[in-house]
mmCIF file of N, CA and C in Angstrom:
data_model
loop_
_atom_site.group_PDB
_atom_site.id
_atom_site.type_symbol
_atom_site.label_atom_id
_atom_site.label_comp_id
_atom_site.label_asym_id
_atom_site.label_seq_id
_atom_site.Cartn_x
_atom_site.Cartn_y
_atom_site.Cartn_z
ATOM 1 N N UNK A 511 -12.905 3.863 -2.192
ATOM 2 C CA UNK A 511 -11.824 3.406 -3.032
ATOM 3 C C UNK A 511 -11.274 2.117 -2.450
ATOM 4 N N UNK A 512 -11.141 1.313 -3.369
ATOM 5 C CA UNK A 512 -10.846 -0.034 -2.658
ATOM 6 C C UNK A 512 -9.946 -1.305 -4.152
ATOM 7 N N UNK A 513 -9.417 -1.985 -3.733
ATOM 8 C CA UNK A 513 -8.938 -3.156 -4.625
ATOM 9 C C UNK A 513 -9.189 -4.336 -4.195
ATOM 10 N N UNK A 514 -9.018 -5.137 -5.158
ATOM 11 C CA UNK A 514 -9.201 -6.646 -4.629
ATOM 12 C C UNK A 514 -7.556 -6.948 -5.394
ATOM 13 N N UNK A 515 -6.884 -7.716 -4.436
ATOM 14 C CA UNK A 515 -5.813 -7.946 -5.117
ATOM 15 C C UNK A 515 -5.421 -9.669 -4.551
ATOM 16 N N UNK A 516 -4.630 -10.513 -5.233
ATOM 17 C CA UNK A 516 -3.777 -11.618 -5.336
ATOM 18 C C UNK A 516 -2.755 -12.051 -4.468
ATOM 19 N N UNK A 517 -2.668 -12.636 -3.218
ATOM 20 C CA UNK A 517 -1.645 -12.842 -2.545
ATOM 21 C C UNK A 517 -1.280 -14.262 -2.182
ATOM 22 N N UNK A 518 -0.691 -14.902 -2.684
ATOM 23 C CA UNK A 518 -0.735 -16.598 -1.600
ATOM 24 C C UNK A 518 -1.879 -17.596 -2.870
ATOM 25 N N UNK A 519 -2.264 -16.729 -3.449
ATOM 26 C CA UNK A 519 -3.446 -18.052 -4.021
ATOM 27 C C UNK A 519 -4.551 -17.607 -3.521
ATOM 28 N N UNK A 520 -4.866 -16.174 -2.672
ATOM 29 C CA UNK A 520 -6.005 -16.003 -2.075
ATOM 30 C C UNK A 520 -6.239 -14.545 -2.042
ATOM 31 N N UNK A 521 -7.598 -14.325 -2.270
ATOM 32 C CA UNK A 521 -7.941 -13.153 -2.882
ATOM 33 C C UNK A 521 -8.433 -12.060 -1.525
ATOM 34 N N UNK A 522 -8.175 -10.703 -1.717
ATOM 35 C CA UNK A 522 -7.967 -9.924 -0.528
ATOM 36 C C UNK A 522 -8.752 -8.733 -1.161
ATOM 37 N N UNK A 523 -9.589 -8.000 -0.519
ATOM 38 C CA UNK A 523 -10.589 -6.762 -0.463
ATOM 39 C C UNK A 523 -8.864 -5.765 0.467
ATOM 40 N N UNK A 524 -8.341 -4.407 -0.284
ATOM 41 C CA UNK A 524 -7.998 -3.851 0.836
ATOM 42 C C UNK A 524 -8.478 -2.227 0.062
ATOM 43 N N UNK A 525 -8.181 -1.547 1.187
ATOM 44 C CA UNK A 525 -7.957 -0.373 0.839
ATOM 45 C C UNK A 525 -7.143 0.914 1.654
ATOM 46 N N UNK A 526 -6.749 1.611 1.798
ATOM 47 C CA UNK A 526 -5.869 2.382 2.068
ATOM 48 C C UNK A 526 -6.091 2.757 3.797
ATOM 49 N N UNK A 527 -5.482 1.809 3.995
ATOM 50 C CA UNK A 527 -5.003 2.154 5.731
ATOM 51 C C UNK A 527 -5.521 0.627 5.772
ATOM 52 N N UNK A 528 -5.961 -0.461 5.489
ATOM 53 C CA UNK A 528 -6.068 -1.769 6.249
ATOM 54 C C UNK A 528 -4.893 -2.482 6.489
ATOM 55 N N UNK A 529 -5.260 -3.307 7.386
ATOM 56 C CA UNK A 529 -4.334 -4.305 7.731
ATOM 57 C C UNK A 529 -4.881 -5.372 8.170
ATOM 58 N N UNK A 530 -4.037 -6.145 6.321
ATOM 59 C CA UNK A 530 -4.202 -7.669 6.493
ATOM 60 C C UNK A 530 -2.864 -8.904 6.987
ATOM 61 N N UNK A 531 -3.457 -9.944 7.017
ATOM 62 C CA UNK A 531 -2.423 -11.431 6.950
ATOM 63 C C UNK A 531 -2.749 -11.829 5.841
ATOM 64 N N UNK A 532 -1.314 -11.647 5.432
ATOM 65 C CA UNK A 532 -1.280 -12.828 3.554
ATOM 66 C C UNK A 532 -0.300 -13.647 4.492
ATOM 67 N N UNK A 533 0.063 -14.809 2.918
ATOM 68 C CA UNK A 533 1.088 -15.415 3.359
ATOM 69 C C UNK A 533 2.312 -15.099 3.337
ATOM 70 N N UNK A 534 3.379 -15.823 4.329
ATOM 71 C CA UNK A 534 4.344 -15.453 4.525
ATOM 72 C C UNK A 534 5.349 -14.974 3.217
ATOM 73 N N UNK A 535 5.725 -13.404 2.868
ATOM 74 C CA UNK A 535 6.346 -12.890 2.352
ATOM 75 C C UNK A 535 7.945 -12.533 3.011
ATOM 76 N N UNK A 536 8.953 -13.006 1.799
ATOM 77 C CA UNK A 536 10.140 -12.779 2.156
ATOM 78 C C UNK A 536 10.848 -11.784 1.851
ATOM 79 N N UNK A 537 10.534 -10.318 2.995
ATOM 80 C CA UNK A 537 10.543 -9.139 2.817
ATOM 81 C C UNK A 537 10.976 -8.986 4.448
ATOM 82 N N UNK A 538 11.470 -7.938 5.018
ATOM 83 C CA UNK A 538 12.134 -7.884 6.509
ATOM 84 C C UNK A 538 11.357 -6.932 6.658
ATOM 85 N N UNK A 539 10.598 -6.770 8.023
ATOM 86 C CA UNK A 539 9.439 -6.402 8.308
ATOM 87 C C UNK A 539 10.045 -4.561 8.654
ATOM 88 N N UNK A 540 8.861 -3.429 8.155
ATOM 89 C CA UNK A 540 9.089 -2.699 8.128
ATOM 90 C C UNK A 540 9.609 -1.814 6.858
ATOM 91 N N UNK A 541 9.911 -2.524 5.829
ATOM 92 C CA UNK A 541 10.364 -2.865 4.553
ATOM 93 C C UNK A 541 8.820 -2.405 3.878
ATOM 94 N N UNK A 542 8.918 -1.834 2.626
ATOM 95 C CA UNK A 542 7.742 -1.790 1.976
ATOM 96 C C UNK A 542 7.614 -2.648 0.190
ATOM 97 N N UNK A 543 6.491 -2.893 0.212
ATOM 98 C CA UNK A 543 6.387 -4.313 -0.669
ATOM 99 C C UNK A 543 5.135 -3.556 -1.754
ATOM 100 N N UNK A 544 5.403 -3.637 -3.203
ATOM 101 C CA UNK A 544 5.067 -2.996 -3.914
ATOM 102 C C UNK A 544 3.833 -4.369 -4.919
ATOM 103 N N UNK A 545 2.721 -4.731 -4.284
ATOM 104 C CA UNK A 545 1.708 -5.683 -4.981
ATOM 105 C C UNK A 545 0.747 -5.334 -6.035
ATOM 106 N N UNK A 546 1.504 -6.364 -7.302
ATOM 107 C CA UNK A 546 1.238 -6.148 -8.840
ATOM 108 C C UNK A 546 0.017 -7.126 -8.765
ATOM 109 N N UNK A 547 -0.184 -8.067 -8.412
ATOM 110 C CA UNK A 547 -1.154 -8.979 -8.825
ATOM 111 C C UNK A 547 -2.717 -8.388 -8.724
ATOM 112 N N UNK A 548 -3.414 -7.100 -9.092
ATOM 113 C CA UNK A 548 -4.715 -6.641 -8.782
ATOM 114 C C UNK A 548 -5.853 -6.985 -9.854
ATOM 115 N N UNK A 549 -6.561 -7.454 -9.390
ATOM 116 C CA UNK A 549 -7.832 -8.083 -9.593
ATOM 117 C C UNK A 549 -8.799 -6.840 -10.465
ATOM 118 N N UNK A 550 -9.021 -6.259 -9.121
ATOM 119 C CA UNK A 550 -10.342 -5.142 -9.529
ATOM 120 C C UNK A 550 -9.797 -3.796 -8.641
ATOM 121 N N UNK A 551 -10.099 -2.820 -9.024
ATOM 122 C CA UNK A 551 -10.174 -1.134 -8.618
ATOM 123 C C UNK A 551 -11.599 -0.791 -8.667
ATOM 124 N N UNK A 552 -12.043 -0.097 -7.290
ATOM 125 C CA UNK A 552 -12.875 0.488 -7.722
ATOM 126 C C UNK A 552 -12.610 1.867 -6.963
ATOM 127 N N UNK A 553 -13.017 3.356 -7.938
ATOM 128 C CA UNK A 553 -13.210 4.896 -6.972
ATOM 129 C C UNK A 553 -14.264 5.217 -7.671
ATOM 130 N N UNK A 554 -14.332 6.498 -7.898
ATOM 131 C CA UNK A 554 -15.451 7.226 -8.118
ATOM 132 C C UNK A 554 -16.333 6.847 -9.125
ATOM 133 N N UNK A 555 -14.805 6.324 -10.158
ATOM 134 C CA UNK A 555 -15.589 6.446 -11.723
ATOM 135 C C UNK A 555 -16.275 4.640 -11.873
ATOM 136 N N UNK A 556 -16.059 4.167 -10.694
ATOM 137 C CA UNK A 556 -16.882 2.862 -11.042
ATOM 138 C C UNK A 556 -16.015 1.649 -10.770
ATOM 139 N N UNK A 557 -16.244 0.337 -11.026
ATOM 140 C CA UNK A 557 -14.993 -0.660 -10.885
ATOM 141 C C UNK A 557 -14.450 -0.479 -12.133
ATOM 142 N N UNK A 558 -12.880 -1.091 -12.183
ATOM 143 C CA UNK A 558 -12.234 -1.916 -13.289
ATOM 144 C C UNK A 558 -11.885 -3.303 -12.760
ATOM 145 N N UNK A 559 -12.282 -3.862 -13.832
ATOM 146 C CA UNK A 559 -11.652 -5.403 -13.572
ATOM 147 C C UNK A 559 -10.735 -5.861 -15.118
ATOM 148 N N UNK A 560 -9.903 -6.601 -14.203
ATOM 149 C CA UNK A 560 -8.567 -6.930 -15.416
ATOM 150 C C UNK A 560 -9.168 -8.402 -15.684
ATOM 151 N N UNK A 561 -8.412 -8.428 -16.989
ATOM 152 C CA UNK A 561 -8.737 -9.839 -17.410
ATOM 153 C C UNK A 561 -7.511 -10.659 -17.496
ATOM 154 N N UNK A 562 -7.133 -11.573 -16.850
ATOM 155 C CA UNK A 562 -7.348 -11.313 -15.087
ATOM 156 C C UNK A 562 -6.831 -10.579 -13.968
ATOM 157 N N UNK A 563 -5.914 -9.889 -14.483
ATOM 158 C CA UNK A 563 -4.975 -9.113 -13.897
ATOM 159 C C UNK A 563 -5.124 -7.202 -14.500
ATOM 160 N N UNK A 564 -4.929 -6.252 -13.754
ATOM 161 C CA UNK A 564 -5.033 -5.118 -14.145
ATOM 162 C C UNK A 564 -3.868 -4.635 -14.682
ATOM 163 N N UNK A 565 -3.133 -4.088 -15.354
ATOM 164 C CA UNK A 565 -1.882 -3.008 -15.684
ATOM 165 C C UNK A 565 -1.926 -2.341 -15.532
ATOM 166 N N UNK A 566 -0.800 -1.289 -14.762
ATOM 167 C CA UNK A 566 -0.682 -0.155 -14.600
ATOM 168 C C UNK A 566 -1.168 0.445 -13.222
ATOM 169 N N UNK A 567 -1.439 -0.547 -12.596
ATOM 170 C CA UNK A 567 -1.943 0.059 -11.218
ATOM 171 C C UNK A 567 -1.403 -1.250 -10.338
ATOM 172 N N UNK A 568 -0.943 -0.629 -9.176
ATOM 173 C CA UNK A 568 -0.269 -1.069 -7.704
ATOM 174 C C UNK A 568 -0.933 -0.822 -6.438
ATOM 175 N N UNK A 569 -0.620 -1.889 -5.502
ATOM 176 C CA UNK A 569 -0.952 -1.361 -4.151
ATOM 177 C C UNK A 569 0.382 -1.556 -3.629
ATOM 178 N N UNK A 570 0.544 -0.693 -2.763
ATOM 179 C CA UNK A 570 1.439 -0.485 -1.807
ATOM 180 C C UNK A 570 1.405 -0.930 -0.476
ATOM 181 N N UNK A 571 1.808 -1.519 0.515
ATOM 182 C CA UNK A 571 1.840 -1.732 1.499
ATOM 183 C C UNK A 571 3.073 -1.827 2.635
ATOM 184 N N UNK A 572 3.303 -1.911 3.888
ATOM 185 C CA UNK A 572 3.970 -1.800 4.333
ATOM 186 C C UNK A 572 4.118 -3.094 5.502
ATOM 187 N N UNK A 573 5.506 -3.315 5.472
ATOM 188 C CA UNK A 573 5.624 -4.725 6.159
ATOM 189 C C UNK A 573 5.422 -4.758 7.692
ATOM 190 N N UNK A 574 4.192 -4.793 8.604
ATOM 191 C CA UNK A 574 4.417 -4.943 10.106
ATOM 192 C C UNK A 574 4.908 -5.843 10.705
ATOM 193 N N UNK A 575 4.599 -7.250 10.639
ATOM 194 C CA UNK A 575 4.974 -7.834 11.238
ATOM 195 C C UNK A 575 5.154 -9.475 10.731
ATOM 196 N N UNK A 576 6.194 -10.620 11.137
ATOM 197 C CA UNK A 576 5.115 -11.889 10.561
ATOM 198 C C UNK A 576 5.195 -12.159 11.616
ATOM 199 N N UNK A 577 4.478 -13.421 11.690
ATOM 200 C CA UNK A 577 4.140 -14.654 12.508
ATOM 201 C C UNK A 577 3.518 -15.998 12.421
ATOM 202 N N UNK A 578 2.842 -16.540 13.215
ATOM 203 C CA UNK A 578 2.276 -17.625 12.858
ATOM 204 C C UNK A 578 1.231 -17.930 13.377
ATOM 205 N N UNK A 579 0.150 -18.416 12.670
ATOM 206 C CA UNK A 579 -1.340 -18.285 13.196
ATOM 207 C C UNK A 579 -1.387 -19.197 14.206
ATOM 208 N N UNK A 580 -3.053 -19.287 15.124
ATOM 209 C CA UNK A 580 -2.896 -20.283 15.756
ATOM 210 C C UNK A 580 -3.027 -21.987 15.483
ATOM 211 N N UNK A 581 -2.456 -22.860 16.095
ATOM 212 C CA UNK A 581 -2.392 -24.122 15.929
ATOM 213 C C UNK A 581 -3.815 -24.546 15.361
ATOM 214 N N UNK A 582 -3.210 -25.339 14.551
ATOM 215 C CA UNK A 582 -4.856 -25.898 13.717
ATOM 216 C C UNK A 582 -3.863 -27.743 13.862
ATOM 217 N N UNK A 583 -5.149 -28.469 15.273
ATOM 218 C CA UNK A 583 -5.155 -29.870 15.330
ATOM 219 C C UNK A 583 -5.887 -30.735 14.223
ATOM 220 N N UNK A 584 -5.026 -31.873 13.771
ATOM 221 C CA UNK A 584 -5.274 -32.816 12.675
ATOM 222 C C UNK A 584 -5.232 -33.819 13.643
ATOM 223 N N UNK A 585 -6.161 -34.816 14.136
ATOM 224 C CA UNK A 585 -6.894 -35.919 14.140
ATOM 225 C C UNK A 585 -7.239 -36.762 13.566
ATOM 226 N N UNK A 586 -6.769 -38.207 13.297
ATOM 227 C CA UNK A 586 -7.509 -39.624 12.676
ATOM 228 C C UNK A 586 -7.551 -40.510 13.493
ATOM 229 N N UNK A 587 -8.349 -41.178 13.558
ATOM 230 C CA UNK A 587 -8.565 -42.398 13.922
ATOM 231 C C UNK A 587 -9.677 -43.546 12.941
ATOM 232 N N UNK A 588 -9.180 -44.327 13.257
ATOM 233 C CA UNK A 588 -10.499 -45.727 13.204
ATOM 234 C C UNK A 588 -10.861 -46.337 14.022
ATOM 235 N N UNK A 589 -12.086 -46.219 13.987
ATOM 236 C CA UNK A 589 -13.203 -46.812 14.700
ATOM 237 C C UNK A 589 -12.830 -47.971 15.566
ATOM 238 N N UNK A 590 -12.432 -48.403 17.259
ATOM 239 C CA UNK A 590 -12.972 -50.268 17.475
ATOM 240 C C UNK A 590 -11.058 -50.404 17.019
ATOM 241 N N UNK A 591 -10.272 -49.878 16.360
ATOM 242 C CA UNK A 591 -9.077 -50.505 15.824
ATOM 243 C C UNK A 591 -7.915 -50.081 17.412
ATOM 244 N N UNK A 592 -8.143 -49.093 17.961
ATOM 245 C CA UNK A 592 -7.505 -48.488 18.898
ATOM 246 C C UNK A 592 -6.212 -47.178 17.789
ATOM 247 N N UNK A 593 -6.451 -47.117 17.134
ATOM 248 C CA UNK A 593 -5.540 -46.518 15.718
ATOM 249 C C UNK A 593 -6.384 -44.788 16.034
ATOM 250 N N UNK A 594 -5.384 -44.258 16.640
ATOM 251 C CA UNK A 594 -5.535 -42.647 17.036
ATOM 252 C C UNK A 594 -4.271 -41.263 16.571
ATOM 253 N N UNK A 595 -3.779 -40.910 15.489
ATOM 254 C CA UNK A 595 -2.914 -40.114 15.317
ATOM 255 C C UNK A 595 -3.491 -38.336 15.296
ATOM 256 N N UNK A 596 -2.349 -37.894 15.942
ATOM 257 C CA UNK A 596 -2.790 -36.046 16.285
ATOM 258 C C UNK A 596 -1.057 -35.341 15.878
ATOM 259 N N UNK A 597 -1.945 -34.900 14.853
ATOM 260 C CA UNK A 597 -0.678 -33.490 14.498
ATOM 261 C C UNK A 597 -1.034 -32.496 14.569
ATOM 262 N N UNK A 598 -0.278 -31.495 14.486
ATOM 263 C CA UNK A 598 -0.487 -29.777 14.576
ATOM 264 C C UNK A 598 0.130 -29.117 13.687
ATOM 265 N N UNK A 599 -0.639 -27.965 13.106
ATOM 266 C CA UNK A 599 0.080 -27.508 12.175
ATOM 267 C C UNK A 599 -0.016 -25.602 12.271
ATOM 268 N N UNK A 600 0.614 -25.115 12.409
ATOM 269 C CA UNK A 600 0.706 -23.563 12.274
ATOM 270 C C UNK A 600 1.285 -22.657 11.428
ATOM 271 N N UNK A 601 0.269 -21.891 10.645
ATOM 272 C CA UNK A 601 0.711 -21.621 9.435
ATOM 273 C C UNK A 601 1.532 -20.131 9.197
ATOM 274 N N UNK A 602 2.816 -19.856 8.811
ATOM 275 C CA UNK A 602 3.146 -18.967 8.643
ATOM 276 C C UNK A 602 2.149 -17.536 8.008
ATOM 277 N N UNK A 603 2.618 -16.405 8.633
ATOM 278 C CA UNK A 603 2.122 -14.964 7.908
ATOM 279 C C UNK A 603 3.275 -14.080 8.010
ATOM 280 N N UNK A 604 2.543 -13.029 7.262
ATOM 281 C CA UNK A 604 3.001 -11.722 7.118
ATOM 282 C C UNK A 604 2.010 -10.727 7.210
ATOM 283 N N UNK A 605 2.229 -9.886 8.153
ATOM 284 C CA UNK A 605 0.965 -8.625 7.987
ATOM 285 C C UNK A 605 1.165 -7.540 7.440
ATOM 286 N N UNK A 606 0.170 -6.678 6.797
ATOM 287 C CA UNK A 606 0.771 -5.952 5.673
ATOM 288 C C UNK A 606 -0.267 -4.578 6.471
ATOM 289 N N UNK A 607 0.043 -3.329 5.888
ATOM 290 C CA UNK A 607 -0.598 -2.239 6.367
ATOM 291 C C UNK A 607 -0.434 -1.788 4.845
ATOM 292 N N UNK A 608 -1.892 -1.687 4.123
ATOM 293 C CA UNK A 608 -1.983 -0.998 2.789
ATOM 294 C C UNK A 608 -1.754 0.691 3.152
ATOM 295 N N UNK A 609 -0.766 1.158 2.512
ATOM 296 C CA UNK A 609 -0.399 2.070 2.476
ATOM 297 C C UNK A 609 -1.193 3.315 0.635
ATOM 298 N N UNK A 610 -1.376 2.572 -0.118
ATOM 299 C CA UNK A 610 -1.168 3.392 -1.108
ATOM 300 C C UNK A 610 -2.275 2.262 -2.701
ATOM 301 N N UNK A 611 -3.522 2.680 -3.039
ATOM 302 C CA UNK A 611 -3.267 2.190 -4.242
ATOM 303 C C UNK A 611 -3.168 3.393 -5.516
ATOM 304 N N UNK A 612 -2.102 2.842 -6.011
ATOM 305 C CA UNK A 612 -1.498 3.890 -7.443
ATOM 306 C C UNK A 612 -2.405 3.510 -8.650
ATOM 307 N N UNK A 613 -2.078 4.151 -9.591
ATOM 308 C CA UNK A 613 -2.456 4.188 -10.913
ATOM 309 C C UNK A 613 -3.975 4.061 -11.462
ATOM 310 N N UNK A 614 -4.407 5.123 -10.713
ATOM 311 C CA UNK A 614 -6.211 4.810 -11.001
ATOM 312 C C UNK A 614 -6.453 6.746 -11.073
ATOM 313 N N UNK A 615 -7.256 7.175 -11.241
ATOM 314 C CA UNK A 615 -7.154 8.603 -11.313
ATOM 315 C C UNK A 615 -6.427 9.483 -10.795
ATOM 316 N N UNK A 616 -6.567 8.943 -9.526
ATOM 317 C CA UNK A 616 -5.524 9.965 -8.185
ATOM 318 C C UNK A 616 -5.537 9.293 -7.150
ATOM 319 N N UNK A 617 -3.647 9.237 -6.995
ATOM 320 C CA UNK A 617 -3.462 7.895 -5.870
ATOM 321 C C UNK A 617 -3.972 7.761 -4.660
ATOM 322 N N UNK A 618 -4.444 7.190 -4.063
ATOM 323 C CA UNK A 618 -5.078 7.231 -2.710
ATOM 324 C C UNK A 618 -3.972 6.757 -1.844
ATOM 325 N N UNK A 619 -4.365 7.815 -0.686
ATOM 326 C CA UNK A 619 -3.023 7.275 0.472
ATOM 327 C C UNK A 619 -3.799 6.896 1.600
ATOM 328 N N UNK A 620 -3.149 6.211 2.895
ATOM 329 C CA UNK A 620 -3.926 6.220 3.951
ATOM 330 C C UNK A 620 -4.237 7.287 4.591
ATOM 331 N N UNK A 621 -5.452 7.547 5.254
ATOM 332 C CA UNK A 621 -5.616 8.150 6.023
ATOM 333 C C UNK A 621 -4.680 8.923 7.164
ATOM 334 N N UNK A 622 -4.348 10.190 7.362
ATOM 335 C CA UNK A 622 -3.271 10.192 8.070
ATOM 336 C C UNK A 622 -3.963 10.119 9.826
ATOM 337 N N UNK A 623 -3.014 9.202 10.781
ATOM 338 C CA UNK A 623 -3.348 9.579 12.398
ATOM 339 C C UNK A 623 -3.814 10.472 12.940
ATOM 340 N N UNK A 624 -4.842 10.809 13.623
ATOM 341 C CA UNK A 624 -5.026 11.987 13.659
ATOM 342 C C UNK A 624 -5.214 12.139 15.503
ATOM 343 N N UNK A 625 -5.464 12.984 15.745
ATOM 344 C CA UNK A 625 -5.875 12.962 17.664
ATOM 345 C C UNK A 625 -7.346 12.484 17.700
ATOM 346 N N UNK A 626 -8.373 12.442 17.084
ATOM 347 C CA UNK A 626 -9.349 11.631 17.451
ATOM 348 C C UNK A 626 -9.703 10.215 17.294
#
């Protein structure tokens, strides 16, 4: 059982117990965040795909943590000119722990912790 769902402009495979980085969501971590934008479902009975969007079905997730990825260096120069500029840029996140996707035969939850 799995979804593809919409976050940031960028498309995400999850399913019940992953944990991804979307972009930074303004939600206070620990907080749970209820994501409408789903693509495709797939369980037993096969995929659905929305055109472009599905109705009636949610993923759930739960807010762990944000932060900020690591530094990504920007470099130019020209050639022979002595002309050398360096910036840095680090991009905000949010990490999410899929908790739940709803509205498809029978809701799937995560996996519960177990001792092994």
């Amino acid at each position: 059982m799995y979804a593809v769902i919409e976050s940031g402009g960028k498309q995400y495979r999850v399913a019940p117990g992953d944990v991804i980085r979307v972009e930074r969501l303004d939600v206070a971590a620990g907080e749970t965040v209820d994501l409408d934008r789903i693509l495709l479902v797939a369980d037993n009975d096969g995929p659905r795909m929305g055109s472009p969007m599905l109705s009636g079905v949610s993923v759930t997730a739960k807010v762990r943590a944000h932060g900020r990825g690591e530094k990504i260096r920007i470099f130019k120069m020209r050639r022979r000119k002595g002309y050398r500029r360096q910036a840095g840029h680090r991009q905000n996140y949010t990490e999410l722990e899929i908790t739940q996707v709803a509205g498809v035969s029978a809701p799937i939850a995560a996996p519960a912790a177990g001792n092994g």
